[in-house]
Coordinates of C-alpha atoms and ligand atoms in Angstrom, one line a residue:
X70 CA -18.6 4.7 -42.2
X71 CA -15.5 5.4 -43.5
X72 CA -15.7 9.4 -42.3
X73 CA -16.9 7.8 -39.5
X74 CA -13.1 6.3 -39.0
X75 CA -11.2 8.8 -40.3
X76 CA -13.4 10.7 -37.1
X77 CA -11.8 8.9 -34.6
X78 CA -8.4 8.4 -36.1
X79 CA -8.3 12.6 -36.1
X80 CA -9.7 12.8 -32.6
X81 CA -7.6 10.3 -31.1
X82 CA -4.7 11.2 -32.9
X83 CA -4.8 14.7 -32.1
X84 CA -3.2 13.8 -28.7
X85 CA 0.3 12.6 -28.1
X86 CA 2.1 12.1 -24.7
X87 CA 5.6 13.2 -23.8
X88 CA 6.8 12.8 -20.7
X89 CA 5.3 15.1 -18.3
X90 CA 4.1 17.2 -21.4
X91 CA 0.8 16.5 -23.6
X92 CA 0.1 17.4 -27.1
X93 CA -3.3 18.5 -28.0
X94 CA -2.5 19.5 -31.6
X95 CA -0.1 22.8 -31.8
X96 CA -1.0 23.1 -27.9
X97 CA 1.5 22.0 -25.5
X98 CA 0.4 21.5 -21.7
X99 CA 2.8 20.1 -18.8
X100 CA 0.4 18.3 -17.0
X101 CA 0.2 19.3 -13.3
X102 CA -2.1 16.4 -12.6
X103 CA -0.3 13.4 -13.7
X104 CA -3.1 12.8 -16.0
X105 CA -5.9 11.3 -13.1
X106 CA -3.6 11.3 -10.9
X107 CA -1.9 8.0 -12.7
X108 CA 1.1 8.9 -14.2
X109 CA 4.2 8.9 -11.9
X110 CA 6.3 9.1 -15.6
X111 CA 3.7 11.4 -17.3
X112 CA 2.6 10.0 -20.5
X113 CA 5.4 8.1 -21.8
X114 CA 8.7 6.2 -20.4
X115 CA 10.9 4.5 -23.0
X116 CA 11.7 1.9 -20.9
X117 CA 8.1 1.1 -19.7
X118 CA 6.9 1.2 -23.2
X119 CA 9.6 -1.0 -24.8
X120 CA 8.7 -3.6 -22.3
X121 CA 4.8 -2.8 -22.9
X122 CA 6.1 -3.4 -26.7
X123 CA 7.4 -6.7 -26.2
X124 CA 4.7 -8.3 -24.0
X125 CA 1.5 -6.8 -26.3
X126 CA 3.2 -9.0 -29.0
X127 CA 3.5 -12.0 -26.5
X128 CA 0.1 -12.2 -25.7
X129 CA -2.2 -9.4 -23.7
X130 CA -4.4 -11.8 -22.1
X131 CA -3.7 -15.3 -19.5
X132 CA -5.9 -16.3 -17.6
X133 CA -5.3 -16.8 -13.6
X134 CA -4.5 -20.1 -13.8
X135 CA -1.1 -19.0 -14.9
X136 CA -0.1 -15.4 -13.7
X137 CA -0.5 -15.9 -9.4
X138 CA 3.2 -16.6 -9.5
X139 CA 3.7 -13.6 -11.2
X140 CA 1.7 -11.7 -8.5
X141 CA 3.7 -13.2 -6.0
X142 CA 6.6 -12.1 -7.8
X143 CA 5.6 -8.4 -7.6
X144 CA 4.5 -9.1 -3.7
X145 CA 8.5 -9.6 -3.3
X146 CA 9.4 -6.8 -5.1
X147 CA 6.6 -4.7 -3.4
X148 CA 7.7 -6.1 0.4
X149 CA 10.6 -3.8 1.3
X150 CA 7.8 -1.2 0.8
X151 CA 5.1 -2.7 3.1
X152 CA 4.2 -2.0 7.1
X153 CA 5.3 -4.4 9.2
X154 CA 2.7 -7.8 9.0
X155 CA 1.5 -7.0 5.3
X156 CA 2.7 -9.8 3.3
X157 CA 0.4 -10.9 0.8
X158 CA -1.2 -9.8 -2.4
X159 CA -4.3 -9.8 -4.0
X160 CA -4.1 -9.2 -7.6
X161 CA -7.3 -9.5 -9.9
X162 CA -8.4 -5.8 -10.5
X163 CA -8.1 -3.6 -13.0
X164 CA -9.7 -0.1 -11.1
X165 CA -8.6 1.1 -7.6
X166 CA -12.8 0.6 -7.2
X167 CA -12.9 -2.9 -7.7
X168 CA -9.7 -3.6 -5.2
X169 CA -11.5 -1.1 -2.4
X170 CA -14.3 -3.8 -3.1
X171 CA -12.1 -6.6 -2.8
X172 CA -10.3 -5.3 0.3
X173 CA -13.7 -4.9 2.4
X174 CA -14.7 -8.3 1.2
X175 CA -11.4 -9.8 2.7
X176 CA -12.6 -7.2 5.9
X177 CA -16.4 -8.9 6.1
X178 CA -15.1 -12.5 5.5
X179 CA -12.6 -12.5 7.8
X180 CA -14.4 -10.4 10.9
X181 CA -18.1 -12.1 9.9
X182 CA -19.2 -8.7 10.7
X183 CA -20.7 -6.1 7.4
X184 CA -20.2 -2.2 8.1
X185 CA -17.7 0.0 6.6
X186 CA -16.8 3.4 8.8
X187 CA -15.6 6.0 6.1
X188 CA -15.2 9.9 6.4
X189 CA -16.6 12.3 5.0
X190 CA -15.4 14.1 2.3
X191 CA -13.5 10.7 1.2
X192 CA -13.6 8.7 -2.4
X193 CA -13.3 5.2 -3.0
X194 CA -14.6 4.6 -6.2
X195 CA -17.1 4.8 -8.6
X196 CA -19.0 0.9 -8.2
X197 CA -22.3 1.0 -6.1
X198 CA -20.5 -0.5 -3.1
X199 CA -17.6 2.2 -3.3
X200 CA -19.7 5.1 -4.2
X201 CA -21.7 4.0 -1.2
X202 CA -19.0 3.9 1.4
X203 CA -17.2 7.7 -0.4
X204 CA -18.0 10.7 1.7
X205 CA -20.2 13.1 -1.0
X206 CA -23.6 12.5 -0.9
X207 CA -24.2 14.4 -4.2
X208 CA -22.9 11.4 -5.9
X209 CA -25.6 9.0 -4.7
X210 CA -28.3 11.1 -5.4
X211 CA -30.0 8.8 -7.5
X212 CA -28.3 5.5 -6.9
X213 CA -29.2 3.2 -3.5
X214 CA -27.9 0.5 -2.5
X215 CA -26.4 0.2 1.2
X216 CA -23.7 -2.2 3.3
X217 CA -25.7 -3.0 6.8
X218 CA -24.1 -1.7 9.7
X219 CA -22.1 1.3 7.9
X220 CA -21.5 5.1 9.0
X221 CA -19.4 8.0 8.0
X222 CA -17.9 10.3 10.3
X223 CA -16.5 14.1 10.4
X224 CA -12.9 14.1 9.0
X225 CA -11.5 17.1 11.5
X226 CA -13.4 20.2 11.1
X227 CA -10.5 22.5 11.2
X228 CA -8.6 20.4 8.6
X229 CA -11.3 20.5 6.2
X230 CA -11.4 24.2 6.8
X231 CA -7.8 24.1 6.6
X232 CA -7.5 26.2 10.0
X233 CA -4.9 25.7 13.4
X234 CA -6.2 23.5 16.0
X235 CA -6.0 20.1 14.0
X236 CA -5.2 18.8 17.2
X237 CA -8.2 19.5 19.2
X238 CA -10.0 18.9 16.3
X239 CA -8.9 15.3 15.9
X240 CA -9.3 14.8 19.5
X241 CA -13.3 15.5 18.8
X242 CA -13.6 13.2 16.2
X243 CA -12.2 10.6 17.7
X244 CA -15.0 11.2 20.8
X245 CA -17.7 11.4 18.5
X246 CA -16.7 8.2 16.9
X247 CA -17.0 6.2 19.9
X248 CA -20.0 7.8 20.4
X249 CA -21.1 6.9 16.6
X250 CA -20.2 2.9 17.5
X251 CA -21.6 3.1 20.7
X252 CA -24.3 4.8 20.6
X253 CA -25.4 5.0 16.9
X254 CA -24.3 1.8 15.4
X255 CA -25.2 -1.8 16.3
X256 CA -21.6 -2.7 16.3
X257 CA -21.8 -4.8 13.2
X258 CA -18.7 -3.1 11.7
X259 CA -16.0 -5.0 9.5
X260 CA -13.9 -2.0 8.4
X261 CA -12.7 1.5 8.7
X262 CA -11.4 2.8 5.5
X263 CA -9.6 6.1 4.9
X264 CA -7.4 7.7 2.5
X265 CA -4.1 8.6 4.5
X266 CA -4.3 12.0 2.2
X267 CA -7.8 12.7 1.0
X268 CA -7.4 13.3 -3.0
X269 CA -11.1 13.9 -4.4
X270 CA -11.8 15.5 -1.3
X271 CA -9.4 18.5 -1.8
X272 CA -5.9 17.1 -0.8
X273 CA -6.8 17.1 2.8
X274 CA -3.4 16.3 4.9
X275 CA -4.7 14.9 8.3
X276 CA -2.5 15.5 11.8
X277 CA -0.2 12.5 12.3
X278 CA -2.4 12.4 15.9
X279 CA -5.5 11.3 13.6
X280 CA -4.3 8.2 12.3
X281 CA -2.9 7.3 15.8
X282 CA -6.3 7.5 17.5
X283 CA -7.8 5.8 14.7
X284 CA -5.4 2.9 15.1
X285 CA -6.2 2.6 18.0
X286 CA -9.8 2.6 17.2
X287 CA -9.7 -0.1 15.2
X288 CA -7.8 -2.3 17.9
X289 CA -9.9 -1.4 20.5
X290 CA -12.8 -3.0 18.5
X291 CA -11.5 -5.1 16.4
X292 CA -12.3 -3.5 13.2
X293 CA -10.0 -4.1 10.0
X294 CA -8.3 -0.8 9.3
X295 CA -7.8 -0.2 5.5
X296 CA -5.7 2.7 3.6
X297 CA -7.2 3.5 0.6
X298 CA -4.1 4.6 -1.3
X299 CA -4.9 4.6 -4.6
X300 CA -3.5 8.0 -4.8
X301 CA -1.0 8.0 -2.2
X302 CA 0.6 4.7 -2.8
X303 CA 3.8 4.1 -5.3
X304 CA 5.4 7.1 -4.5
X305 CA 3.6 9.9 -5.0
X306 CA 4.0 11.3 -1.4
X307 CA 7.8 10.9 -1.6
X308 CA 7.9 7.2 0.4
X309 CA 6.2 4.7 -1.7
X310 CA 3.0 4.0 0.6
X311 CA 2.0 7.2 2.8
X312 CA 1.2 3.9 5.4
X313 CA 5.2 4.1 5.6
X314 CA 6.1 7.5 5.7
X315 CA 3.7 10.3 6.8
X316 CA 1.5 8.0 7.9
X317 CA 2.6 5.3 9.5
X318 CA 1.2 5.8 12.6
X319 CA -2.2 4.0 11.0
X320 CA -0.2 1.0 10.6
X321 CA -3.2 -0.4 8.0
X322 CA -3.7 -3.8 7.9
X323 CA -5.0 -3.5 4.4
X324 CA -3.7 -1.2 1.5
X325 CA -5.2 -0.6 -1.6
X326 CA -3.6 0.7 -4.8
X327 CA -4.2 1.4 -8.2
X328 CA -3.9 4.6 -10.3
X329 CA 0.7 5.3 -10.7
X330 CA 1.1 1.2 -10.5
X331 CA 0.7 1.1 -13.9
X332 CA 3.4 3.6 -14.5
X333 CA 1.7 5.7 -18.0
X334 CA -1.8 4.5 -17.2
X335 CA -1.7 0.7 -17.5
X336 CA -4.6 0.3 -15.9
X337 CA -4.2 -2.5 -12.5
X338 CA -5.4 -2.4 -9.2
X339 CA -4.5 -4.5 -6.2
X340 CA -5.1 -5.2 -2.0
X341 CA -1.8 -6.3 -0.2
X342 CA -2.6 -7.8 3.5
X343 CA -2.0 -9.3 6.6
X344 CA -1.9 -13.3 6.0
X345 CA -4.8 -13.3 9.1
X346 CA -6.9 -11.9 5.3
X347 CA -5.9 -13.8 3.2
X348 CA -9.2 -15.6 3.5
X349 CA -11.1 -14.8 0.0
X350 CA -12.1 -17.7 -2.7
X351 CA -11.3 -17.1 -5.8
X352 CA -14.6 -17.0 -7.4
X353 CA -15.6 -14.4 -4.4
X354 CA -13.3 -11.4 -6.1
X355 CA -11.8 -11.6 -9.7
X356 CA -12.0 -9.8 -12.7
X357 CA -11.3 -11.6 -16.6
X358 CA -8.5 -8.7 -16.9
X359 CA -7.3 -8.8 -13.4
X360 CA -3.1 -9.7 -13.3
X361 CA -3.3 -9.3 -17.4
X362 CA 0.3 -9.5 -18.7
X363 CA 0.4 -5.8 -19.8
X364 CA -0.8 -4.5 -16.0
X365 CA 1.4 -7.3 -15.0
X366 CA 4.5 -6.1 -17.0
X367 CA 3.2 -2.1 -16.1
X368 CA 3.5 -3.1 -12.6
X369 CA 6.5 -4.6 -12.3
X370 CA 8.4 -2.3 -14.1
X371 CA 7.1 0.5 -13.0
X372 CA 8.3 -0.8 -9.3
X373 CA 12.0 -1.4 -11.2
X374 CA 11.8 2.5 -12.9
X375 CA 10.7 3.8 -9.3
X376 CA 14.2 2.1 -8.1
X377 CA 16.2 2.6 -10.7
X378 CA 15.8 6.1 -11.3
X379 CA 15.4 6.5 -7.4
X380 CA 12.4 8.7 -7.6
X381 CA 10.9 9.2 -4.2
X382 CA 14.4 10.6 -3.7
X383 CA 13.6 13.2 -6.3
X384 CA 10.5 13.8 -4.8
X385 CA 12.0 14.4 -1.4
X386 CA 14.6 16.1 -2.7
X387 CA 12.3 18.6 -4.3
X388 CA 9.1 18.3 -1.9
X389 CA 10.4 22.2 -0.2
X390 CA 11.2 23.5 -3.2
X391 CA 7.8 23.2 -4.6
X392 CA 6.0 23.3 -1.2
X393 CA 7.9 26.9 -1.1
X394 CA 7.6 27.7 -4.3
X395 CA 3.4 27.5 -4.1
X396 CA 3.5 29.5 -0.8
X397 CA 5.2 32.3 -2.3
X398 CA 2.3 32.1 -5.0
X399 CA 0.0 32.3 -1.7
X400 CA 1.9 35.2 -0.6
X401 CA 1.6 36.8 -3.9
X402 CA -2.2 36.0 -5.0
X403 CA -5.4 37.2 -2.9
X404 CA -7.5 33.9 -4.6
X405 CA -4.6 31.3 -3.0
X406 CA -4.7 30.2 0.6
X407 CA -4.3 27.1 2.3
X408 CA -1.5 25.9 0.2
X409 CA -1.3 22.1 1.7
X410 CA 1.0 19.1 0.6
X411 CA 3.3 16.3 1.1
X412 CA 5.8 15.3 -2.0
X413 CA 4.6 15.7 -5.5
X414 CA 1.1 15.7 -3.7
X415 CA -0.1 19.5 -3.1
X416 CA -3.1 21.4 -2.9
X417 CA -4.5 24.8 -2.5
X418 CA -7.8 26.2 -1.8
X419 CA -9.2 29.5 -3.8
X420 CA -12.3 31.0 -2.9
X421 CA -15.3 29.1 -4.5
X422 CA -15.7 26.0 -7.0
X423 CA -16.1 28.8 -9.4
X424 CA -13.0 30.7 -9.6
X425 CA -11.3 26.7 -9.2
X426 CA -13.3 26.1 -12.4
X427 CA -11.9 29.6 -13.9
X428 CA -8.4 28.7 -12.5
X429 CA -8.2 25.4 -14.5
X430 CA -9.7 27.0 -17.5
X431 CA -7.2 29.6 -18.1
X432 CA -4.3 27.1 -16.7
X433 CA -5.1 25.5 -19.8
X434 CA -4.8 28.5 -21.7
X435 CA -1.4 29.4 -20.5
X436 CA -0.4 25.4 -21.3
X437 CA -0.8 23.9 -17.9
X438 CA -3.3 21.4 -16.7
X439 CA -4.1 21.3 -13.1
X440 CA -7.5 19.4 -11.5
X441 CA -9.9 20.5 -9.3
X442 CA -11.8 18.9 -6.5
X443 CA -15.0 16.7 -5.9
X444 CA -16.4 16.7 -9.5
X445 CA -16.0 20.3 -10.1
X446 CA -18.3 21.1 -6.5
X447 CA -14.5 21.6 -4.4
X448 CA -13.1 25.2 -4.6
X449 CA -9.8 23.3 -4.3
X450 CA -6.5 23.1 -6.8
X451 CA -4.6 20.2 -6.9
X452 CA -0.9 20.2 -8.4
X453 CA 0.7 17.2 -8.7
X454 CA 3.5 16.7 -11.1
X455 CA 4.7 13.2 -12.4
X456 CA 7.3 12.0 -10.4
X457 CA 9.7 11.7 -13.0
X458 CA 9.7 16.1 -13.2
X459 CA 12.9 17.9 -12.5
X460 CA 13.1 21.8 -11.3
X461 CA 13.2 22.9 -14.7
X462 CA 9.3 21.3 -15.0
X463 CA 8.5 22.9 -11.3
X464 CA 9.4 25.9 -12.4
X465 CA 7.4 25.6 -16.0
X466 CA 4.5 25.1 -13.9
X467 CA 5.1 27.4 -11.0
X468 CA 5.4 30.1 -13.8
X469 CA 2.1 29.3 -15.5
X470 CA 0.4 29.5 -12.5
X471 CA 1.5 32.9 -11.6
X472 CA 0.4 33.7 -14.7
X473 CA -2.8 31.9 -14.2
X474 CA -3.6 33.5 -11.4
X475 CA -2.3 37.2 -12.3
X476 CA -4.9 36.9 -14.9
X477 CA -7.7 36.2 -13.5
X478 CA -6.7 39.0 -10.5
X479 CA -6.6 41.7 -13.3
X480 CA -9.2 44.1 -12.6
X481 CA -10.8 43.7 -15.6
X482 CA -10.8 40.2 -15.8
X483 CA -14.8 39.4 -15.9
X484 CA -15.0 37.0 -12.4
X485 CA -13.9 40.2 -10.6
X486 CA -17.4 41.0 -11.0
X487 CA -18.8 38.1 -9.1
X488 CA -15.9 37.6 -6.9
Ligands
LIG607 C1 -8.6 7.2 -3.1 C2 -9.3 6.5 -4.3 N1 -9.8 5.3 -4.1 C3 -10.4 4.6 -5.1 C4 -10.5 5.3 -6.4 C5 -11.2 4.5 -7.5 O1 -10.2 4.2 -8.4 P1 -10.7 3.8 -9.9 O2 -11.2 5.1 -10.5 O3 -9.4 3.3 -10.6 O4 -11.8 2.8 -9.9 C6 -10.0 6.5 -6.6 C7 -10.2 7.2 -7.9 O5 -10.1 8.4 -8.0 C8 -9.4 7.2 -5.5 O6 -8.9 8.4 -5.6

């Protein structure tokens, strides 16, 4: 037993945080990834964790009866941020699944209808519900479980395939969606759900036209339109929703976030709304950790930190640098195309989930971590600094990526057999 803990107190203790940087013993890797996509500051922020400090040693846990003031605290802090119309909050998740849930419950109540329209190639979580509605079939394999009246449509061909006519492209969608309600649904649809970047799904950036026609979609038939920006939302495409910057043509009338709200991986989730949804029970969605005073503290903080230290302006400020910056890569390396992005939120494709897989293994190597996409079955790369890095930490990565990719090029390098 005792080996048993001394076990876990060596594995565990093996890794230690530092910013943008992670130590795994005498290895040091800047994380490219911000962890799972979840840490704007990288692993640790003095001023985050001083306040985490403080409120662990208060208490960690109250229940609900006492924290919705505090929710509607971080609704006012969160307003200057929303669309026009979105102006209340829904705080009782921990995981950006169990908020997805929440926010197509609010879309069912509310329109008394029970489909969910989601594209393909999308994620929304890992619950049965949200691993249902996300656009990769691998993953329900062997899991059932279906929401009457739902369908998933084409996210534009070209886009996915990261070639030139998005527009046309986006123009055929939208037909064969009308087609899809018309003709292949029986109407019974409560939602449309989309993430205004798709992450899992390879960093897809979408033509502004897309979300345009969707919107207008969704008013046509009176379908609650939902961004799923769990990975988009608190800054991370250099405005602090995408539903207010790139995207604001989809003008949601649901967002969902989770992931960077908790600033070094606090874990929350939450669904901010039109009033018109504010229609849920509480008993109908709430979780015993939703709103717990450490996510609480995490969030509202990490709002403050986002302001204080003016952030999305260092991501805009640096967005070309590093957009530029990967396209010379592009230039340079035969196994990088499609270089793709919006803030600290870029993406590349290299030729097959194989070489991505090499890619991330030698990354490592050379003391970077950068992700891959769709469980490891994407031949996409996805960099992604924290939010908090500077052009000394672009360049650290920049570097090792060259290097990355220099190596496996060599023409000894054993994939240039099966490449
Ligand atoms: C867009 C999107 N939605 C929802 C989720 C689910 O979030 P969680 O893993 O916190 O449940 C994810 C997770 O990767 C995501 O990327």
């Amino acid at each position: 037993m005792k080996n048993n803990r001394d076990n876990f107190a060596a594995m565990i203790g093996r890794f230690k945080g530092d910013g943008p940087y992670l130590h795994d013993g005498d290895r040091v890797m800047i994380d490219a990834a911000s962890g799972t996509f979840n840490l704007p500051f990288g692993y640790t922020h003095p001023r985050l964790i001083n306040k985490l400090k403080e409120q662990i040693e208060r208490c960690a846990h109250l229940s609900s009866a006492y924290t919705k003031p505090m929710a509607e605290n971080i609704l006012l802090q969160l307003q200057p941020y929303l669309p026009t119309g979105i102006n209340r909050i829904w705080l009782r998740d921990v995981s950006g699944s169990g908020a997805v849930e929440g926010a197509i419950r609010m879309a069912q109540k509310y329109t008394g209808r029970s489909g969910v329209i989601s594209l393909f190639a999308s994620h929304h979580g890992q619950s049965l519900a949200t691993a249902t509605i996300s656009g990769n079939a691998f993953r329900l394999a062997n899991f059932s479980t279906h929401i009457e009246g739902s369908f998933k449509i084409p996210t534009p061909g070209s886009v996915l395939a990261g070639a030139a006519d998005a527009d046309g492209a986006t123009a055929n969608v939208i037909d064969e969606l009308e087609d899809f309600f018309c003709y292949g649904s029986s109407g019974n649809v409560a939602c449309l759900i989309m993430e205004p970047i798709q992450g899992n799904g390879g960093n897809v950036v979408l033509p502004v036209g897309f979300y345009r026609q969707i919107r207008e979609f969704c008013t046509r038939h009176d379908i609650v339109l939902i961004a799923d920006e769990v990975q988009t939302g608190f800054g991370r495409t250099g405005t602090f929703f995408a539903s207010t910057g790139y995207a604001n043509a989809l003008e949601p009338d649901i967002i969902v976030f989770a992931k960077g709200a908790g600033g070094v991986g606090i874990p929350t989730g939450g669904i901010l709304m039109k009033e018109k949804l504010d229609v849920l029970a509480a008993y109908e969605h709430s979780n015993t950790s939703g709103a717990n005073p450490l996510s609480l503290t995490a969030l509202h903080e990490t709002i403050a930190i986002i302001e204080d230290e003016r952030l999305l302006e260092n991501v805009q400020h640096h967005e070309a640098y590093l957009r530029d910056a990967l396209l010379d890569l592009q230039e340079k390396h035969p196994l990088i195309s499609g270089v793709r992005g919006l803030g600290y939120m870029f993406g590349f494709d290299t030729p097959s989930p194989a070489i991505a897989a090499q890619a991330i293994d030698l990354a490592a190597q050379q003391g970077l971590i950068i992700r891959g996409s769709r469980y490891g079955k994407g031949s996409a790369i996805k960099v992604r600094p924290p939010l908090t890095c500077t052009r000394p930490h672009l360049d650290d990565i920049i570097q090792k990526l060259d290097r990355t990719f220099t190596e496996l090029e060599r023409a000894d390098h054993p994939l240039q057999e099966a490449i």
